[in-house]
Every structure is written in structure tokens, then in C-alpha cells.
mmCIF file of C-alpha atoms in Angstrom:
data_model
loop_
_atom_site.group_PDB
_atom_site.id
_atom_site.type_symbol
_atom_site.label_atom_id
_atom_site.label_comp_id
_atom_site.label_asym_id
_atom_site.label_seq_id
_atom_site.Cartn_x
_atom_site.Cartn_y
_atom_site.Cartn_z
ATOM 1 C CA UNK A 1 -6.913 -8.157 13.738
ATOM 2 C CA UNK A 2 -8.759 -5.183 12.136
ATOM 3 C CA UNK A 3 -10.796 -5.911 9.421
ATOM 4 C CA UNK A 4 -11.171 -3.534 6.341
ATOM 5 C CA UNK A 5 -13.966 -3.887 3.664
ATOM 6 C CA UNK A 6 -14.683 -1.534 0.333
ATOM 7 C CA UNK A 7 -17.397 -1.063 -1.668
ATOM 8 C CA UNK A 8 -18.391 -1.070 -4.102
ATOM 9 C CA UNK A 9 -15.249 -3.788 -5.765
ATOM 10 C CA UNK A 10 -15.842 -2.616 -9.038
ATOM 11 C CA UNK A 11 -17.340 0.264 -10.682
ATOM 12 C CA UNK A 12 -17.332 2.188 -14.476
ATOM 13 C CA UNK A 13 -18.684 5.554 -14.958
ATOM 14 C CA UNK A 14 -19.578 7.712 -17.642
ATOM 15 C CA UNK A 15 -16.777 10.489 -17.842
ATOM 16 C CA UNK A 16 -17.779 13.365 -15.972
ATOM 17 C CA UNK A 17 -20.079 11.617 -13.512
ATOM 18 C CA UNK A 18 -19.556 11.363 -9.370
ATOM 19 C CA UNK A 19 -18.963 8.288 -7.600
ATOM 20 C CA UNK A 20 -18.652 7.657 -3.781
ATOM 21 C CA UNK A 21 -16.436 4.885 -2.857
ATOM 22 C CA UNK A 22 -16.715 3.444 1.049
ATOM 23 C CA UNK A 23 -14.523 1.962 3.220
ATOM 24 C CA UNK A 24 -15.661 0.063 6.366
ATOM 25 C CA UNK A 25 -13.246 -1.031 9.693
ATOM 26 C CA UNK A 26 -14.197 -3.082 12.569
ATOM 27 C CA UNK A 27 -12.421 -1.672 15.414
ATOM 28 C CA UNK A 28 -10.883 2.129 16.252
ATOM 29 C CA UNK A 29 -8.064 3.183 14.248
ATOM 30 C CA UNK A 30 -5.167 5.631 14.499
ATOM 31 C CA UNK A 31 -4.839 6.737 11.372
ATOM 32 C CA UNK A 32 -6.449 6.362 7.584
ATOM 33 C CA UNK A 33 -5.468 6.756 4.139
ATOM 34 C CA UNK A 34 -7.134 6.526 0.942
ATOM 35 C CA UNK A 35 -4.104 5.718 -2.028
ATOM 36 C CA UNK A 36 -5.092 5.264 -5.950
ATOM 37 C CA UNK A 37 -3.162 2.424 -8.118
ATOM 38 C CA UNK A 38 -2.408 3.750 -11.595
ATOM 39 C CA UNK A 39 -2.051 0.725 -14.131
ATOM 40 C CA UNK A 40 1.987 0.869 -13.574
ATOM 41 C CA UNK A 41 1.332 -0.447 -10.090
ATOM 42 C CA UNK A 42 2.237 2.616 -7.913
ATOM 43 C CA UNK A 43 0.535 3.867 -4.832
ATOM 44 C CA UNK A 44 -0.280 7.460 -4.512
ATOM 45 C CA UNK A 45 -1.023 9.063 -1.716
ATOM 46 C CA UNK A 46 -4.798 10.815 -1.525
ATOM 47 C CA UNK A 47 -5.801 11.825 1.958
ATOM 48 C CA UNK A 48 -5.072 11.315 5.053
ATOM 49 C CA UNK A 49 -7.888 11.346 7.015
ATOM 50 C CA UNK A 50 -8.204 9.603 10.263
ATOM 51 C CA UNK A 51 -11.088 11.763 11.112
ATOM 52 C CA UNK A 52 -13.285 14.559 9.663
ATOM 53 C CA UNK A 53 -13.604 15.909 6.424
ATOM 54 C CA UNK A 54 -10.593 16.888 3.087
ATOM 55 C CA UNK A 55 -11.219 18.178 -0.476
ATOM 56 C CA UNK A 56 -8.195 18.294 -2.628
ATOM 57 C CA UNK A 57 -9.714 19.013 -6.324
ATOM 58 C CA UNK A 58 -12.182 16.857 -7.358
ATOM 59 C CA UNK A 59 -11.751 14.534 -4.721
ATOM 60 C CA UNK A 60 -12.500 14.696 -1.109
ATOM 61 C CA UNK A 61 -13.302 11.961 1.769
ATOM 62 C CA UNK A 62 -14.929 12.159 5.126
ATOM 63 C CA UNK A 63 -14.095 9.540 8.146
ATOM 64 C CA UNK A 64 -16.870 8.859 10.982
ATOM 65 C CA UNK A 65 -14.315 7.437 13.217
ATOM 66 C CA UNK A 66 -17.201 6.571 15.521
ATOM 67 C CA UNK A 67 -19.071 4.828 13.051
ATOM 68 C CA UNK A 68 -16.277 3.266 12.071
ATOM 69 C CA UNK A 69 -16.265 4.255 7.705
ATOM 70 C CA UNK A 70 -14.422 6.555 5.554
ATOM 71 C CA UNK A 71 -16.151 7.859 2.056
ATOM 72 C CA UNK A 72 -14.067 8.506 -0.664
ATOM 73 C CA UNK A 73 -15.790 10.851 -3.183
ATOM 74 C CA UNK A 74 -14.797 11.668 -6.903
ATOM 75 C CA UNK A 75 -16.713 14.048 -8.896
ATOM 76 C CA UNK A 76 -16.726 15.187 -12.542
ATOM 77 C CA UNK A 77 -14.423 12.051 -13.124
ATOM 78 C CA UNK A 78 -11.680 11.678 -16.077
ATOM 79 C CA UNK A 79 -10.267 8.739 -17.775
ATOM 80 C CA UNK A 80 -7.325 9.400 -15.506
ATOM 81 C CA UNK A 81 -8.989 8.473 -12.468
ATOM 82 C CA UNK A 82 -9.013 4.978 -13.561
ATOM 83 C CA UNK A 83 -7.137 2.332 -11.570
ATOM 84 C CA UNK A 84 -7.265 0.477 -7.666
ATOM 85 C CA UNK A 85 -8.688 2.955 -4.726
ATOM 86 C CA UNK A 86 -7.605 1.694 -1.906
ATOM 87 C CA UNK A 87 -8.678 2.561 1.890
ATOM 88 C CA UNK A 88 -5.639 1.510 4.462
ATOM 89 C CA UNK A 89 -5.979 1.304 8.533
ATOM 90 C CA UNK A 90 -3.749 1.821 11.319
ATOM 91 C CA UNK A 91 -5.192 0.343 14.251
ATOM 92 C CA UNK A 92 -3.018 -0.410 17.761
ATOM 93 C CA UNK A 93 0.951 0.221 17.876
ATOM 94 C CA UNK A 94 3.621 0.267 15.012
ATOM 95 C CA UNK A 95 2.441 2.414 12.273
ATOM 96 C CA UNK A 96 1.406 -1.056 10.573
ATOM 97 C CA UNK A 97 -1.321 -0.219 7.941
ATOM 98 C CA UNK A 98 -4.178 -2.933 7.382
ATOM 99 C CA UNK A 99 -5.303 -2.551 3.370
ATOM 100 C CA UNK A 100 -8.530 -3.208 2.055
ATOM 101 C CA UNK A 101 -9.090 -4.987 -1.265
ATOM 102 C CA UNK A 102 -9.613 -2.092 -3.166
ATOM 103 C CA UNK A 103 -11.895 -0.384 -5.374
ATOM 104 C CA UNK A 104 -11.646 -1.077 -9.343
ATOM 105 C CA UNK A 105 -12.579 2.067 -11.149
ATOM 106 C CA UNK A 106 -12.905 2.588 -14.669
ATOM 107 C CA UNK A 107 -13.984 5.861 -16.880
ATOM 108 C CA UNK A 108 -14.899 5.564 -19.788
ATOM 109 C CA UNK A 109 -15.239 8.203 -22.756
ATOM 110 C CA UNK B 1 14.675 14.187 -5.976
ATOM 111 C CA UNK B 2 13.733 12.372 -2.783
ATOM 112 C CA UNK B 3 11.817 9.415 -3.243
ATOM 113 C CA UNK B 4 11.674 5.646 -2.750
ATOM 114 C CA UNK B 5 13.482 3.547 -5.223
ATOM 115 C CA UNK B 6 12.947 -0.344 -5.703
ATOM 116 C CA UNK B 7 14.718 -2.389 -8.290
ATOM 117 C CA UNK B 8 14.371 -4.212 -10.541
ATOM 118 C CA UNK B 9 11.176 -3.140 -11.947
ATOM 119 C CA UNK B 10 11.005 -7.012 -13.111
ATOM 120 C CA UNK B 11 12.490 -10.213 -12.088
ATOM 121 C CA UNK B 12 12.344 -13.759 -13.166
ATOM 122 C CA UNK B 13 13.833 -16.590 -11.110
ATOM 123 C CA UNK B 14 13.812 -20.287 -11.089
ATOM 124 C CA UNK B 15 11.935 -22.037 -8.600
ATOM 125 C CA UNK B 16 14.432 -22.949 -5.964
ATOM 126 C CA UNK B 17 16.350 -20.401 -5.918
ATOM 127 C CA UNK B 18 16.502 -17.409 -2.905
ATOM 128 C CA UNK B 19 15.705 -13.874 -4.598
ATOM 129 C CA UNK B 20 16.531 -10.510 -2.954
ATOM 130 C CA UNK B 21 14.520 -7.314 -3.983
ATOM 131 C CA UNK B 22 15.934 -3.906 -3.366
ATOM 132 C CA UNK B 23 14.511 -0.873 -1.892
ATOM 133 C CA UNK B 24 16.461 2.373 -0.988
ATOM 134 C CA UNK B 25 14.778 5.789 0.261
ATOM 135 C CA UNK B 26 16.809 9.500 0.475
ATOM 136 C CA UNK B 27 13.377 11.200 2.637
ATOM 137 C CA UNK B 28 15.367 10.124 5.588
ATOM 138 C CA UNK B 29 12.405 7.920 7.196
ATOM 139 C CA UNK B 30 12.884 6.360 10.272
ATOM 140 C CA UNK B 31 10.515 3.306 9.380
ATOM 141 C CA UNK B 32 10.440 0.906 6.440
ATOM 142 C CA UNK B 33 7.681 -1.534 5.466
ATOM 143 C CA UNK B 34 7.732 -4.665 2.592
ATOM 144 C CA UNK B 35 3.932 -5.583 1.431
ATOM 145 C CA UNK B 36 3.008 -8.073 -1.191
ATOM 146 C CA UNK B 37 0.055 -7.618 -3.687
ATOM 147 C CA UNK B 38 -1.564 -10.425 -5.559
ATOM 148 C CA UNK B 39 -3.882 -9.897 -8.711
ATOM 149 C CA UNK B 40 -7.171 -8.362 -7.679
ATOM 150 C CA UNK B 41 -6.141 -8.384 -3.842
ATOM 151 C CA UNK B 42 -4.922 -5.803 -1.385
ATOM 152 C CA UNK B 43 -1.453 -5.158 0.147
ATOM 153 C CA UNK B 44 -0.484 -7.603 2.883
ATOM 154 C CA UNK B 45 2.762 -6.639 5.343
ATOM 155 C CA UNK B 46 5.418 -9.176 5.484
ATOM 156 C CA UNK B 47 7.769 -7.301 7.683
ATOM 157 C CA UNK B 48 9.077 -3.753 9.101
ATOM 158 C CA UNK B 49 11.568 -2.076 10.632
ATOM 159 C CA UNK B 50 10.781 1.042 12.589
ATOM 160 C CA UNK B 51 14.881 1.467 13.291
ATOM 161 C CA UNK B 52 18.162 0.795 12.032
ATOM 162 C CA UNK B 53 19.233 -2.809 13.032
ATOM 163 C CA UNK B 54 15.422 -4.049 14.292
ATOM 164 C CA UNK B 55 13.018 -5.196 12.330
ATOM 165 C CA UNK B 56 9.279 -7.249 13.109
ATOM 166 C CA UNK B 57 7.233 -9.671 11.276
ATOM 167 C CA UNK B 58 3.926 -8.518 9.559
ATOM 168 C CA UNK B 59 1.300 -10.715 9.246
ATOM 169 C CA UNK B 60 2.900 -13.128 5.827
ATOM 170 C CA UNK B 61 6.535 -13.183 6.986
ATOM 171 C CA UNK B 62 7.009 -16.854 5.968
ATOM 172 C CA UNK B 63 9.608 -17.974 3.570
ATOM 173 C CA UNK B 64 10.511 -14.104 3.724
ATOM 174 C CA UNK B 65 13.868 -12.352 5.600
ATOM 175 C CA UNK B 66 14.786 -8.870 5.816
ATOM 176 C CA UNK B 67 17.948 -6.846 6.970
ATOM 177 C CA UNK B 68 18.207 -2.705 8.148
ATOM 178 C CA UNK B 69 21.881 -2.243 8.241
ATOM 179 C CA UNK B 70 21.661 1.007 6.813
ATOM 180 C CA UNK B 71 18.977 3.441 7.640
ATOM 181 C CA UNK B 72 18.294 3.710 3.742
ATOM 182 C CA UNK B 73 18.002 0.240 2.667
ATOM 183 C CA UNK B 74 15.746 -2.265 3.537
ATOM 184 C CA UNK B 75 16.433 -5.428 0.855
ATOM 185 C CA UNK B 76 13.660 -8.140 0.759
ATOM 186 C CA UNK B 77 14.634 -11.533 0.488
ATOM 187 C CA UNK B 78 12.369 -14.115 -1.092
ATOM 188 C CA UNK B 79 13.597 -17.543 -0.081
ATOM 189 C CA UNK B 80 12.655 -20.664 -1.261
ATOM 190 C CA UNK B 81 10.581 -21.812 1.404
ATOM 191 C CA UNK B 82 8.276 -19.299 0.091
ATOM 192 C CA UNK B 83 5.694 -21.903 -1.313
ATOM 193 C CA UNK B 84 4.256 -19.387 -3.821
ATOM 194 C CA UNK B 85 6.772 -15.953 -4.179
ATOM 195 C CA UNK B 86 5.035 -15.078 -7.464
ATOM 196 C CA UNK B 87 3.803 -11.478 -6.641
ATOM 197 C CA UNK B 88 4.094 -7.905 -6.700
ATOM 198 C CA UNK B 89 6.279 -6.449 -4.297
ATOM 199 C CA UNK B 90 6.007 -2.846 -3.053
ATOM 200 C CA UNK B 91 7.897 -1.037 -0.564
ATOM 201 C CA UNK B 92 6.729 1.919 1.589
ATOM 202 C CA UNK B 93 8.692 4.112 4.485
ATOM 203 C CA UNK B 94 7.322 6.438 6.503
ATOM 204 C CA UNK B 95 8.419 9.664 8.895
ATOM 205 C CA UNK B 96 8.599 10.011 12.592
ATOM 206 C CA UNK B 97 5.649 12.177 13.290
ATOM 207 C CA UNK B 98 2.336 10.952 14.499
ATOM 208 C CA UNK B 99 0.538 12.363 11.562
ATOM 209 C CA UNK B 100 3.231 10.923 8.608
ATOM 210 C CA UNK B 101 1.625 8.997 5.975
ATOM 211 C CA UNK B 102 3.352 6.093 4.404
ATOM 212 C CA UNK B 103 5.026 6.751 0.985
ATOM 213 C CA UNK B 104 5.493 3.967 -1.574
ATOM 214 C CA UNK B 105 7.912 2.759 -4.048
ATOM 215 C CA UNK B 106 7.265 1.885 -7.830
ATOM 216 C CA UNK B 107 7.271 -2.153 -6.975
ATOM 217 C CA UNK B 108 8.848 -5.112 -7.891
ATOM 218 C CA UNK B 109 6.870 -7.447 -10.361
ATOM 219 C CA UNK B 110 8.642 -11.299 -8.946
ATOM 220 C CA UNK B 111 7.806 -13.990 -11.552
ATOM 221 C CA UNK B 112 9.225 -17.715 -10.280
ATOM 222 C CA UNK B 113 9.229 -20.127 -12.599
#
């Protein structure tokens, strides 16, 4: 099946400074989504962005479906950024979405 | 509100024992999706159901069955052949339309002991 890497796994900033998060896949997908894990566990929906480029706030992420990686940027972070980015694939039939392992971000005052 | 609602937030069971989790959605959703999450790791599918009274295995469906009786209830249950059911359990649905994204439920923390 597809295969889905992130990097970097783990990362702390300084609050207030920009980050770039990446998300590599080895075959052509359908669909992608970047989600954030608060500490309580849930999933929250950031972008959809199977191709091209979205900014919503401080946040915004670019896919280069043909190069096969998504970049998940973060600027001017906050404490409340902290938590599990995670980059999720749909590759082939079934709306079935292939996770990476995640990005572990933490700001820091 | 509409939303996806999974309970109980917590659950401890004995080892042996078969475990169902709960998951009901009111965004009317066609498709319904159980994923596991160990500590540190990403989500992993362990089965869906893209309609009422069908349902597929994902790629961990072992020691795992599922029902879709209703279209808004899709209950997990962990069996015992499970050889390690000691996760957290989240549950996402997701619209008809090509472009839908997958919305997720709060999660089910499963502690066998």
C-alpha cells in the first residue's frame, strides 16, 4: 500500500517563530488532509489539500501532487499550536485514508 | 449541534472479556470509519462501512467486528482474540461528495487489564 512519511517527528519552537512541517507519499493520491491532535486526543480538521496551495490564518500548506509531498506551514506560532500534526492519504478506491506518524510540536513561552 | 459522538471517553476491561465501543453521528454521513492509535504512532483503519448494512476490513481488522444497522451508528467491538486491544480508539465519518473530508470523534481511551 501507500506509504506516508513526516518530518521532522519532533520539533519545539520559540513562541512566535515559523516552522514547516512535510509530508511525503509514495504513490498518487486522491485526496490529502493535514489534522492537528490537541492533548485531549481529538482530530481537527486543517486543510484539505489534495493539490495546490490554502492559507487559513497562520497556517497554510501546499501539495506537489507530482512530486508526491505536502508542506504544512505555521507561522508566528502560540502555545496553542502544540500537539500531533498529522498528514493523511487517500490513494485508490473507498475513501480509506492512510495516516502518517505524525509531527510532535511543542511551543514554548 | 451535529457532530460525532463516541462513548465512553474511558474504559477498563478484564482481559478476556469482548468490549464494544460506541460511536453515533447526526451530519447524516453516508460512510463510517474505526482507526486505532497507539502512543507515539499514527491512526491505523480497522474497518468501514461506506453504507447501511455493508461494511469492509481495513488493514488491522483482527480480533475486531463491526455492525451498520443504522445509518448513525457504527459500534466497535473489541473481542478477545484481539492479542493486544489496549489503545485509543477514534471514530471518523465522512459525506458523499468527492471533495468531503473525514470528521472525527473525541475517542475512546480502551485499557485491558
Amino acid at each position: 500500500g501507500i506509504q506516508v512519511e513526516q518530518s521532522p517527528p519532533d520539533l519545539i519552537l520559540q513562541e512566535g517563530a515559523n516552522s514547516t512541517l512535510r509530508c511525503n507519499f509514495s504513490d498518487s493520491v486522491n485526496n490529502l488532509q493535514w489534522f492537528h491532535q490537541n492533548p485531549w486526543g481529538q482530530l481537527i480538521n486543517l486543510f484539505y489539500i489534495p493539490s495546490g496551495t490554502k492559507q487559513n490564518g497562520r497556517l497554510s500548506a501546499t501539495t506537489v501532487a507530482t512530486e508526491r509531498y505536502s508542506l504544512l506551514y505555521i507561522s508566528s506560532s502560540q502555545t496553542t499550536d502544540s500537539g500531533v500534526y498529522f498528514c493523511a492519504v487517500e490513494s485508490g478506491g473507498g475513501n480509506k485514508l492512510t495516516f502518517g506518524t505524525g509531527t510532535q510540536l511543542k511551543v514554548e513561552l | 449541534d451535529g457532530g460525532i459522538t463516541q462513548s465512553p471517553k474511558y474504559l477498563f476491561r478484564k482481559e478476556g472479556q469482548n468490549v464494544t465501543l460506541s460511536c453515533e453521528q447526526n451530519l447524516n454521513h453516508d460512510a463510517m470509519y474505526w482507526y486505532r492509535q497507539d502512543p507515539g504512532q499514527g491512526l491505523r483503519l480497522i474497518y468501514y462501512s461506506q453504507i447501511v448494512n455493508d461494511f469492509q476490513k481495513g488493514d488491522i481488522a483482527e480480533g475486531y467486528s463491526v455492525s451498520r444497522e443504522k445509518k448513525e451508528s457504527f459500534p466497535l467491538t473489541v473481542t478477545s482474540a484481539q492479542k493486544n486491544p489496549t489503545a485509543f480508539y477514534l471514530c471518523a465519518s465522512r459525506g458523499r461528495g468527492a471533495t468531503d473530508t473525514q470528521y472525527f470523534g473525541p475517542g475512546t481511551r480502551l485499557t485491558v487489564l
